[in-house]
Amino acid sequence: MGQKERIPQLDIFRAVAIFAVIAIHATSRTLAETLDTSMFHPFLFINKFSQFAVPSFVFLSGFVLFYNYIDRPLSGKTLGKFYSRRLIYIILPYVVFSLMYFILKMTAGHTWSMPLDEMARKLGKYLLTGTAYTHLYYIIIIIQFYILFPLMLWCLQKVRRLAAWAPIIGLLLQWGFVLLNKYMTNHGYWQLSKGSLAITYFSYFLLGAAIAVYYGPLKKWLILSREGWRSGKGPGWIVLWVLWAAAGIIHVELWFNNYTKKTVINSLWYEGFSNLHALLSCIVLLQLSFLLYGTGKLLLSRMLISIGACSFGIYLLHPALLFLYRKLPFHGGSLAYTAAIAGGWLVALLGSWLAVALIFRYVKPAWIVFGSGPQMPKKKAAL
């Protein structure tokens, strides 16, 4: 089997997605602090429009996994290497940062007097559920997909044309669970935390799988270019981007009415427009990544590629920097408040990017903390 084409644009995809992750966290407090003020709507827009972030990373995980493995034999050796790499580069850093955030929470809450057995139980629960800090649930979701991946891969290898139906299958499974969970909860049977279950992200993961399998023929449509416009692809691109913007705006406005007008709307409307916007975002971000990449030699392109290559470490570290930043006293009116929130986003992004990049450059065992490090591009390298 020949090596697959390397896709450096995916690092730009990661960079844009991590921008959105940090935007969500940087504005998390603004919704309560600016309610009933003129600043509320803009901050709500940033926070809710950026909700595509985690689904986009789930989509990218599906894309990368199936792109890499769809043509490989599903052998014990392949699976052994697959899981050993995930253990080293994903789970180990997750455990390290869970411990770090556990210490941070215990220190901030002044709860070190807690009995050791209770402390151990709390830490164990945090590790199993991804709740040591608000962002770590994503690792638990990805681990679930890693467990399910060999079965999904086997199905698509046996029936390759099934990949065309994968996003539909993902939607049916995801929405079947959403509806079941909603109406069973309403009848008092159970209530599950949807956000930490992989099934609530199936449509994104399997969309990534489908695009990975058909990447060759789809690539020409994904790349925005003059030649593509002249060949008639332009109207399709316009429709995609207009639908993407409209779905995101409607999702924001539903939340705005909920907060300001106390309008009671069926939660499935929020779920539906969030899902639609996130699915469209996955494709829009792919197109944007190709557009921003250019030759890969521009300063902006190089910066985005570097941020994307460090994105896992940035994801793990940035909440700690944001936590420390919020300890600083800020005073002033709306302009100063906006500058403070923007400053938090910049500190969380640039501070964590600089730290991760420098540690990878000068500390050999950096993988223990931040996972797989940035790689120098090669002419013939696997994705």
Short mmCIF file of C-alpha atoms in Angstrom, two decimals:
data_model
loop_
_atom_site.label_atom_id
_atom_site.label_comp_id
_atom_site.label_asym_id
_atom_site.label_seq_id
_atom_site.Cartn_x
_atom_site.Cartn_y
_atom_site.Cartn_z
CA MET A 1 0.00 0.00 0.00
CA GLY A 2 1.39 3.41 -1.02
CA GLN A 3 1.60 6.25 1.42
CA LYS A 4 -1.30 8.65 1.52
CA GLU A 5 -0.97 12.25 0.45
CA ARG A 6 -0.10 14.48 3.37
CA ILE A 7 -2.65 17.23 4.03
CA PRO A 8 -0.90 20.14 5.80
CA GLN A 9 -4.10 22.20 5.56
CA LEU A 10 -5.52 20.12 8.41
CA ASP A 11 -3.26 21.98 10.84
CA ILE A 12 -4.97 25.21 9.77
CA PHE A 13 -8.31 23.49 10.38
CA ARG A 14 -7.10 22.66 13.90
CA ALA A 15 -5.96 26.24 14.43
CA VAL A 16 -9.34 27.73 13.50
CA ALA A 17 -11.13 25.17 15.66
CA ILE A 18 -8.90 25.93 18.67
CA PHE A 19 -9.61 29.66 18.17
CA ALA A 20 -13.30 28.80 18.59
CA VAL A 21 -12.67 26.61 21.65
CA ILE A 22 -10.84 29.45 23.40
CA ALA A 23 -13.52 31.96 22.32
CA ILE A 24 -16.15 29.83 24.06
CA HIS A 25 -14.13 29.66 27.26
CA ALA A 26 -13.06 33.32 27.18
CA THR A 27 -16.71 34.47 26.91
CA SER A 28 -18.21 31.87 29.26
CA ARG A 29 -18.71 34.38 32.07
CA THR A 30 -19.88 37.22 29.87
CA LEU A 31 -23.36 35.76 29.36
CA ALA A 32 -24.20 36.16 33.03
CA GLU A 33 -22.18 39.36 33.55
CA THR A 34 -23.59 41.32 30.57
CA LEU A 35 -27.22 40.16 30.60
CA ASP A 36 -29.60 43.10 30.11
CA THR A 37 -26.82 45.26 28.68
CA SER A 38 -25.95 46.24 25.11
CA MET A 39 -22.87 43.99 25.23
CA PHE A 40 -24.86 40.81 25.80
CA HIS A 41 -25.84 40.11 22.19
CA PRO A 42 -22.29 40.41 20.74
CA PHE A 43 -20.82 38.18 23.44
CA LEU A 44 -23.67 35.69 23.06
CA PHE A 45 -22.99 35.62 19.32
CA ILE A 46 -19.29 34.85 19.84
CA ASN A 47 -20.03 32.17 22.42
CA LYS A 48 -22.86 30.34 20.63
CA PHE A 49 -21.62 30.76 17.05
CA SER A 50 -18.33 29.17 18.15
CA GLN A 51 -20.09 26.02 19.40
CA PHE A 52 -18.95 24.20 16.25
CA ALA A 53 -15.51 23.83 17.88
CA VAL A 54 -15.80 20.42 19.57
CA PRO A 55 -17.88 18.86 16.75
CA SER A 56 -15.22 20.06 14.30
CA PHE A 57 -12.47 18.32 16.26
CA VAL A 58 -14.60 15.15 16.41
CA PHE A 59 -15.11 15.40 12.63
CA LEU A 60 -11.37 15.83 12.11
CA SER A 61 -10.62 12.80 14.28
CA GLY A 62 -12.97 10.72 12.13
CA PHE A 63 -11.42 12.08 8.95
CA VAL A 64 -7.81 11.44 10.03
CA LEU A 65 -8.50 7.94 11.38
CA PHE A 66 -10.34 6.69 8.31
CA TYR A 67 -8.01 8.49 5.91
CA ASN A 68 -5.07 6.71 7.51
CA TYR A 69 -6.57 3.27 8.07
CA ILE A 70 -9.25 2.63 5.44
CA ASP A 71 -6.77 0.84 3.15
CA ARG A 72 -4.73 -0.87 5.87
CA PRO A 73 -5.32 -4.50 6.84
CA LEU A 74 -7.21 -4.71 10.12
CA SER A 75 -4.68 -6.93 11.88
CA GLY A 76 -3.66 -7.40 15.48
CA LYS A 77 -0.39 -5.61 14.79
CA THR A 78 -2.22 -2.62 13.31
CA LEU A 79 -4.61 -2.40 16.24
CA GLY A 80 -1.80 -2.86 18.74
CA LYS A 81 0.10 0.06 17.26
CA PHE A 82 -3.09 2.13 17.02
CA TYR A 83 -3.99 1.72 20.70
CA SER A 84 -0.42 2.03 21.99
CA ARG A 85 -0.06 5.40 20.25
CA ARG A 86 -3.38 6.62 21.69
CA LEU A 87 -2.34 5.47 25.15
CA ILE A 88 0.96 7.34 24.92
CA TYR A 89 -0.11 10.49 23.10
CA ILE A 90 -3.71 11.01 24.26
CA ILE A 91 -4.50 9.19 27.50
CA LEU A 92 -1.21 9.84 29.30
CA PRO A 93 -1.37 13.65 28.76
CA TYR A 94 -5.04 13.50 29.78
CA VAL A 95 -4.11 11.87 33.09
CA VAL A 96 -1.29 14.37 33.69
CA PHE A 97 -3.56 17.38 33.09
CA SER A 98 -6.42 15.86 35.07
CA LEU A 99 -4.06 15.65 38.03
CA MET A 100 -2.90 19.21 37.44
CA TYR A 101 -6.45 20.59 37.31
CA PHE A 102 -7.43 18.49 40.31
CA ILE A 103 -4.63 20.15 42.29
CA LEU A 104 -5.70 23.55 40.95
CA LYS A 105 -9.32 23.02 42.04
CA MET A 106 -8.36 21.67 45.45
CA THR A 107 -6.06 24.64 46.03
CA ALA A 108 -8.57 27.22 44.78
CA GLY A 109 -11.33 25.67 46.89
CA HIS A 110 -9.13 25.25 49.99
CA THR A 111 -10.27 21.61 50.31
CA TRP A 112 -6.96 19.84 51.07
CA SER A 113 -8.35 18.91 54.49
CA MET A 114 -10.66 16.41 52.75
CA PRO A 115 -10.14 12.77 53.90
CA LEU A 116 -7.75 10.86 51.63
CA ASP A 117 -10.28 8.18 50.68
CA GLU A 118 -12.83 10.81 49.66
CA MET A 119 -10.14 12.67 47.74
CA ALA A 120 -9.16 9.46 45.91
CA ARG A 121 -12.81 8.74 45.01
CA LYS A 122 -13.25 12.27 43.69
CA LEU A 123 -10.09 12.03 41.57
CA GLY A 124 -11.15 8.61 40.25
CA LYS A 125 -14.53 10.01 39.22
CA TYR A 126 -12.85 12.96 37.52
CA LEU A 127 -10.57 10.65 35.52
CA LEU A 128 -13.41 8.36 34.41
CA THR A 129 -15.81 11.14 33.45
CA GLY A 130 -13.46 13.87 32.17
CA THR A 131 -14.66 16.34 34.78
CA ALA A 132 -11.39 17.37 36.43
CA TYR A 133 -11.95 20.61 34.49
CA THR A 134 -14.70 21.80 32.17
CA HIS A 135 -12.94 21.02 28.86
CA LEU A 136 -11.60 17.52 29.54
CA TYR A 137 -14.86 15.74 28.68
CA TYR A 138 -13.71 15.86 25.05
CA ILE A 139 -11.01 13.26 25.75
CA ILE A 140 -13.62 10.88 27.15
CA ILE A 141 -15.64 11.30 23.95
CA ILE A 142 -12.59 10.60 21.77
CA ILE A 143 -11.66 7.52 23.82
CA GLN A 144 -15.15 6.14 23.16
CA PHE A 145 -14.62 6.65 19.43
CA TYR A 146 -11.23 4.91 19.66
CA ILE A 147 -12.96 1.90 21.22
CA LEU A 148 -15.61 1.83 18.49
CA PHE A 149 -13.25 2.62 15.61
CA PRO A 150 -12.10 -0.94 14.73
CA LEU A 151 -15.73 -2.05 14.32
CA MET A 152 -16.59 0.97 12.17
CA LEU A 153 -13.44 0.47 10.09
CA TRP A 154 -14.23 -3.22 9.57
CA CYS A 155 -17.74 -2.34 8.35
CA LEU A 156 -16.48 0.23 5.82
CA GLN A 157 -13.68 -2.03 4.62
CA LYS A 158 -16.16 -4.86 4.04
CA VAL A 159 -18.73 -2.64 2.31
CA ARG A 160 -16.89 0.42 0.99
CA ARG A 161 -20.01 2.01 -0.51
CA LEU A 162 -21.47 2.13 3.00
CA ALA A 163 -19.25 5.20 3.52
CA ALA A 164 -21.63 7.26 1.36
CA TRP A 165 -24.38 6.53 3.90
CA ALA A 166 -22.20 6.97 6.98
CA PRO A 167 -23.29 10.57 7.77
CA ILE A 168 -26.97 9.56 7.50
CA ILE A 169 -26.36 6.57 9.76
CA GLY A 170 -24.58 8.88 12.20
CA LEU A 171 -27.49 11.33 12.18
CA LEU A 172 -30.04 8.57 12.78
CA LEU A 173 -28.08 7.12 15.69
CA GLN A 174 -27.38 10.53 17.19
CA TRP A 175 -30.94 11.82 16.89
CA GLY A 176 -32.41 8.50 17.97
CA PHE A 177 -30.52 8.85 21.21
CA VAL A 178 -31.35 12.56 21.57
CA LEU A 179 -35.08 11.91 21.18
CA LEU A 180 -35.03 8.86 23.42
CA ASN A 181 -33.11 10.67 26.13
CA LYS A 182 -35.38 13.74 25.93
CA TYR A 183 -38.71 11.95 26.12
CA MET A 184 -37.65 9.23 28.53
CA THR A 185 -36.35 11.99 30.80
CA ASN A 186 -39.66 13.85 30.51
CA HIS A 187 -41.43 10.73 31.72
CA GLY A 188 -39.10 10.40 34.69
CA TYR A 189 -37.21 7.29 33.55
CA TRP A 190 -33.62 8.51 33.28
CA GLN A 191 -31.45 11.47 32.50
CA LEU A 192 -28.04 11.09 30.87
CA SER A 193 -25.43 13.77 30.36
CA LYS A 194 -25.45 13.89 26.55
CA GLY A 195 -22.34 16.03 26.25
CA SER A 196 -19.93 13.32 27.39
CA LEU A 197 -21.35 10.48 25.28
CA ALA A 198 -19.89 9.71 21.87
CA ILE A 199 -23.29 8.89 20.39
CA THR A 200 -24.23 12.59 20.53
CA TYR A 201 -21.35 13.28 18.12
CA PHE A 202 -21.82 10.37 15.68
CA SER A 203 -22.92 12.56 12.77
CA TYR A 204 -19.64 14.53 12.87
CA PHE A 205 -17.38 11.52 13.25
CA LEU A 206 -19.05 9.60 10.43
CA LEU A 207 -19.14 12.69 8.19
CA GLY A 208 -15.37 12.77 8.65
CA ALA A 209 -15.21 9.07 7.76
CA ALA A 210 -17.24 9.58 4.57
CA ILE A 211 -15.15 12.53 3.36
CA ALA A 212 -11.95 10.59 4.15
CA VAL A 213 -13.03 7.59 2.08
CA TYR A 214 -14.05 9.78 -0.88
CA TYR A 215 -11.40 12.44 -0.37
CA GLY A 216 -9.86 11.93 -3.83
CA PRO A 217 -12.93 12.86 -5.88
CA LEU A 218 -14.18 15.38 -3.28
CA LYS A 219 -10.91 17.31 -3.09
CA LYS A 220 -11.59 19.36 -6.24
CA TRP A 221 -14.92 20.51 -4.82
CA LEU A 222 -13.46 21.32 -1.40
CA ILE A 223 -10.78 23.65 -2.75
CA LEU A 224 -12.04 27.16 -3.46
CA SER A 225 -10.39 28.37 -6.67
CA ARG A 226 -11.00 30.42 -9.79
CA GLU A 227 -10.89 27.28 -11.88
CA GLY A 228 -13.56 25.69 -9.69
CA TRP A 229 -15.72 28.80 -9.97
CA ARG A 230 -15.43 28.78 -13.75
CA SER A 231 -16.33 25.10 -13.88
CA GLY A 232 -19.65 25.76 -12.13
CA LYS A 233 -18.84 24.90 -8.51
CA GLY A 234 -19.35 28.50 -7.33
CA PRO A 235 -23.12 28.41 -6.73
CA GLY A 236 -22.75 25.30 -4.58
CA TRP A 237 -20.07 27.01 -2.50
CA ILE A 238 -22.26 30.10 -2.03
CA VAL A 239 -25.24 28.00 -0.93
CA LEU A 240 -23.04 26.10 1.55
CA TRP A 241 -21.64 29.26 3.16
CA VAL A 242 -25.01 31.05 3.25
CA LEU A 243 -26.67 28.04 4.90
CA TRP A 244 -23.76 27.81 7.35
CA ALA A 245 -24.08 31.48 8.35
CA ALA A 246 -27.89 31.31 8.52
CA ALA A 247 -27.89 28.17 10.69
CA GLY A 248 -25.40 29.75 13.10
CA ILE A 249 -27.30 33.03 13.32
CA ILE A 250 -30.64 31.29 13.91
CA HIS A 251 -29.04 29.19 16.64
CA VAL A 252 -27.73 32.37 18.30
CA GLU A 253 -31.09 34.13 18.02
CA LEU A 254 -32.90 31.19 19.60
CA TRP A 255 -30.63 31.56 22.62
CA PHE A 256 -31.03 35.36 22.59
CA ASN A 257 -34.81 35.04 22.80
CA ASN A 258 -34.44 32.45 25.52
CA TYR A 259 -32.24 34.71 27.65
CA THR A 260 -33.89 38.09 27.07
CA LYS A 261 -37.52 37.35 26.31
CA LYS A 262 -37.79 34.15 28.35
CA THR A 263 -39.33 32.52 25.29
CA VAL A 264 -40.08 28.84 25.87
CA ILE A 265 -38.96 26.89 22.80
CA ASN A 266 -38.72 23.12 22.39
CA SER A 267 -35.10 22.16 23.08
CA LEU A 268 -35.02 20.17 19.83
CA TRP A 269 -34.88 23.48 17.89
CA TYR A 270 -31.65 24.38 19.68
CA GLU A 271 -30.34 20.88 19.09
CA GLY A 272 -31.32 20.92 15.43
CA PHE A 273 -29.76 24.24 14.46
CA SER A 274 -26.67 23.54 16.55
CA ASN A 275 -26.25 20.21 14.76
CA LEU A 276 -26.83 21.73 11.31
CA HIS A 277 -24.43 24.61 11.93
CA ALA A 278 -21.72 22.29 13.28
CA LEU A 279 -22.05 19.86 10.34
CA LEU A 280 -21.80 22.69 7.82
CA SER A 281 -18.91 24.17 9.82
CA CYS A 282 -16.89 20.98 9.29
CA ILE A 283 -17.01 21.46 5.52
CA VAL A 284 -16.65 25.25 5.66
CA LEU A 285 -13.55 24.92 7.86
CA LEU A 286 -12.04 22.46 5.38
CA GLN A 287 -12.58 24.94 2.56
CA LEU A 288 -11.28 27.82 4.67
CA SER A 289 -8.19 25.80 5.55
CA PHE A 290 -7.33 25.24 1.90
CA LEU A 291 -7.99 28.91 1.21
CA LEU A 292 -5.75 30.14 4.03
CA TYR A 293 -2.98 27.65 3.30
CA GLY A 294 -1.99 29.11 -0.06
CA THR A 295 1.53 27.92 -0.71
CA GLY A 296 2.21 27.30 2.95
CA LYS A 297 4.99 29.89 2.86
CA LEU A 298 3.08 33.02 3.91
CA LEU A 299 3.61 34.22 7.49
CA LEU A 300 -0.08 33.81 8.35
CA SER A 301 -0.09 30.31 6.92
CA ARG A 302 3.03 29.31 8.87
CA MET A 303 1.61 30.70 12.10
CA LEU A 304 -1.68 28.87 11.66
CA ILE A 305 0.10 25.61 10.84
CA SER A 306 2.22 25.96 13.98
CA ILE A 307 -0.83 26.72 16.15
CA GLY A 308 -2.67 23.78 14.62
CA ALA A 309 0.27 21.44 15.19
CA CYS A 310 0.30 22.52 18.88
CA SER A 311 -3.50 22.53 19.20
CA PHE A 312 -3.79 19.50 21.51
CA GLY A 313 -1.34 21.04 23.96
CA ILE A 314 -3.05 24.43 23.63
CA TYR A 315 -6.39 22.75 24.32
CA LEU A 316 -5.03 21.11 27.47
CA LEU A 317 -3.19 24.16 28.84
CA HIS A 318 -5.24 27.25 27.94
CA PRO A 319 -7.88 27.00 30.73
CA ALA A 320 -5.12 27.22 33.34
CA LEU A 321 -3.82 30.45 31.79
CA LEU A 322 -7.36 31.80 31.57
CA PHE A 323 -7.91 30.91 35.24
CA LEU A 324 -4.80 32.84 36.27
CA TYR A 325 -5.62 35.77 33.97
CA ARG A 326 -9.03 36.18 35.59
CA LYS A 327 -7.34 36.71 38.95
CA LEU A 328 -6.12 40.09 37.68
CA PRO A 329 -8.26 43.07 38.74
CA PHE A 330 -9.97 44.94 35.91
CA HIS A 331 -11.88 48.19 36.21
CA GLY A 332 -13.68 50.49 33.80
CA GLY A 333 -16.68 50.64 31.54
CA SER A 334 -17.87 48.55 28.62
CA LEU A 335 -14.81 49.26 26.49
CA ALA A 336 -12.43 48.16 29.24
CA TYR A 337 -14.56 45.07 29.88
CA THR A 338 -14.47 44.13 26.19
CA ALA A 339 -10.71 44.66 26.11
CA ALA A 340 -10.34 42.44 29.20
CA ILE A 341 -12.28 39.60 27.56
CA ALA A 342 -10.28 39.97 24.34
CA GLY A 343 -7.12 40.01 26.43
CA GLY A 344 -8.13 36.73 28.06
CA TRP A 345 -8.57 35.13 24.65
CA LEU A 346 -5.16 36.39 23.50
CA VAL A 347 -3.36 35.34 26.69
CA ALA A 348 -4.95 31.88 26.63
CA LEU A 349 -4.10 31.38 22.95
CA LEU A 350 -0.68 33.01 22.60
CA GLY A 351 0.56 32.03 26.05
CA SER A 352 -0.32 28.36 25.66
CA TRP A 353 0.93 28.28 22.04
CA LEU A 354 4.28 29.76 23.05
CA ALA A 355 4.61 27.44 26.03
CA VAL A 356 3.73 24.30 24.07
CA ALA A 357 5.95 25.20 21.10
CA LEU A 358 8.95 25.98 23.32
CA ILE A 359 8.53 22.87 25.46
CA PHE A 360 8.31 20.67 22.37
CA ARG A 361 11.42 22.32 20.99
CA TYR A 362 13.62 22.11 24.07
CA VAL A 363 12.21 19.30 26.24
CA LYS A 364 12.53 15.80 24.77
CA PRO A 365 9.88 14.04 26.91
CA ALA A 366 7.32 16.78 26.14
CA TRP A 367 5.03 14.09 24.70
CA ILE A 368 4.26 12.96 28.26
CA VAL A 369 2.48 16.26 28.87
CA PHE A 370 1.34 17.44 25.43
CA GLY A 371 1.08 14.29 23.31
CA SER A 372 2.44 14.04 19.80
CA GLY A 373 4.62 16.99 18.86
CA PRO A 374 4.69 19.12 15.71
CA GLN A 375 6.38 17.41 12.78
CA MET A 376 8.38 18.95 10.01
CA PRO A 377 6.55 18.56 6.69
CA LYS A 378 7.88 15.93 4.34
CA LYS A 379 7.33 15.42 0.67
CA LYS A 380 6.12 11.86 1.10
CA ALA A 381 4.70 11.49 4.54
CA ALA A 382 1.60 9.87 5.85
CA LEU A 383 -1.07 12.16 7.18
#
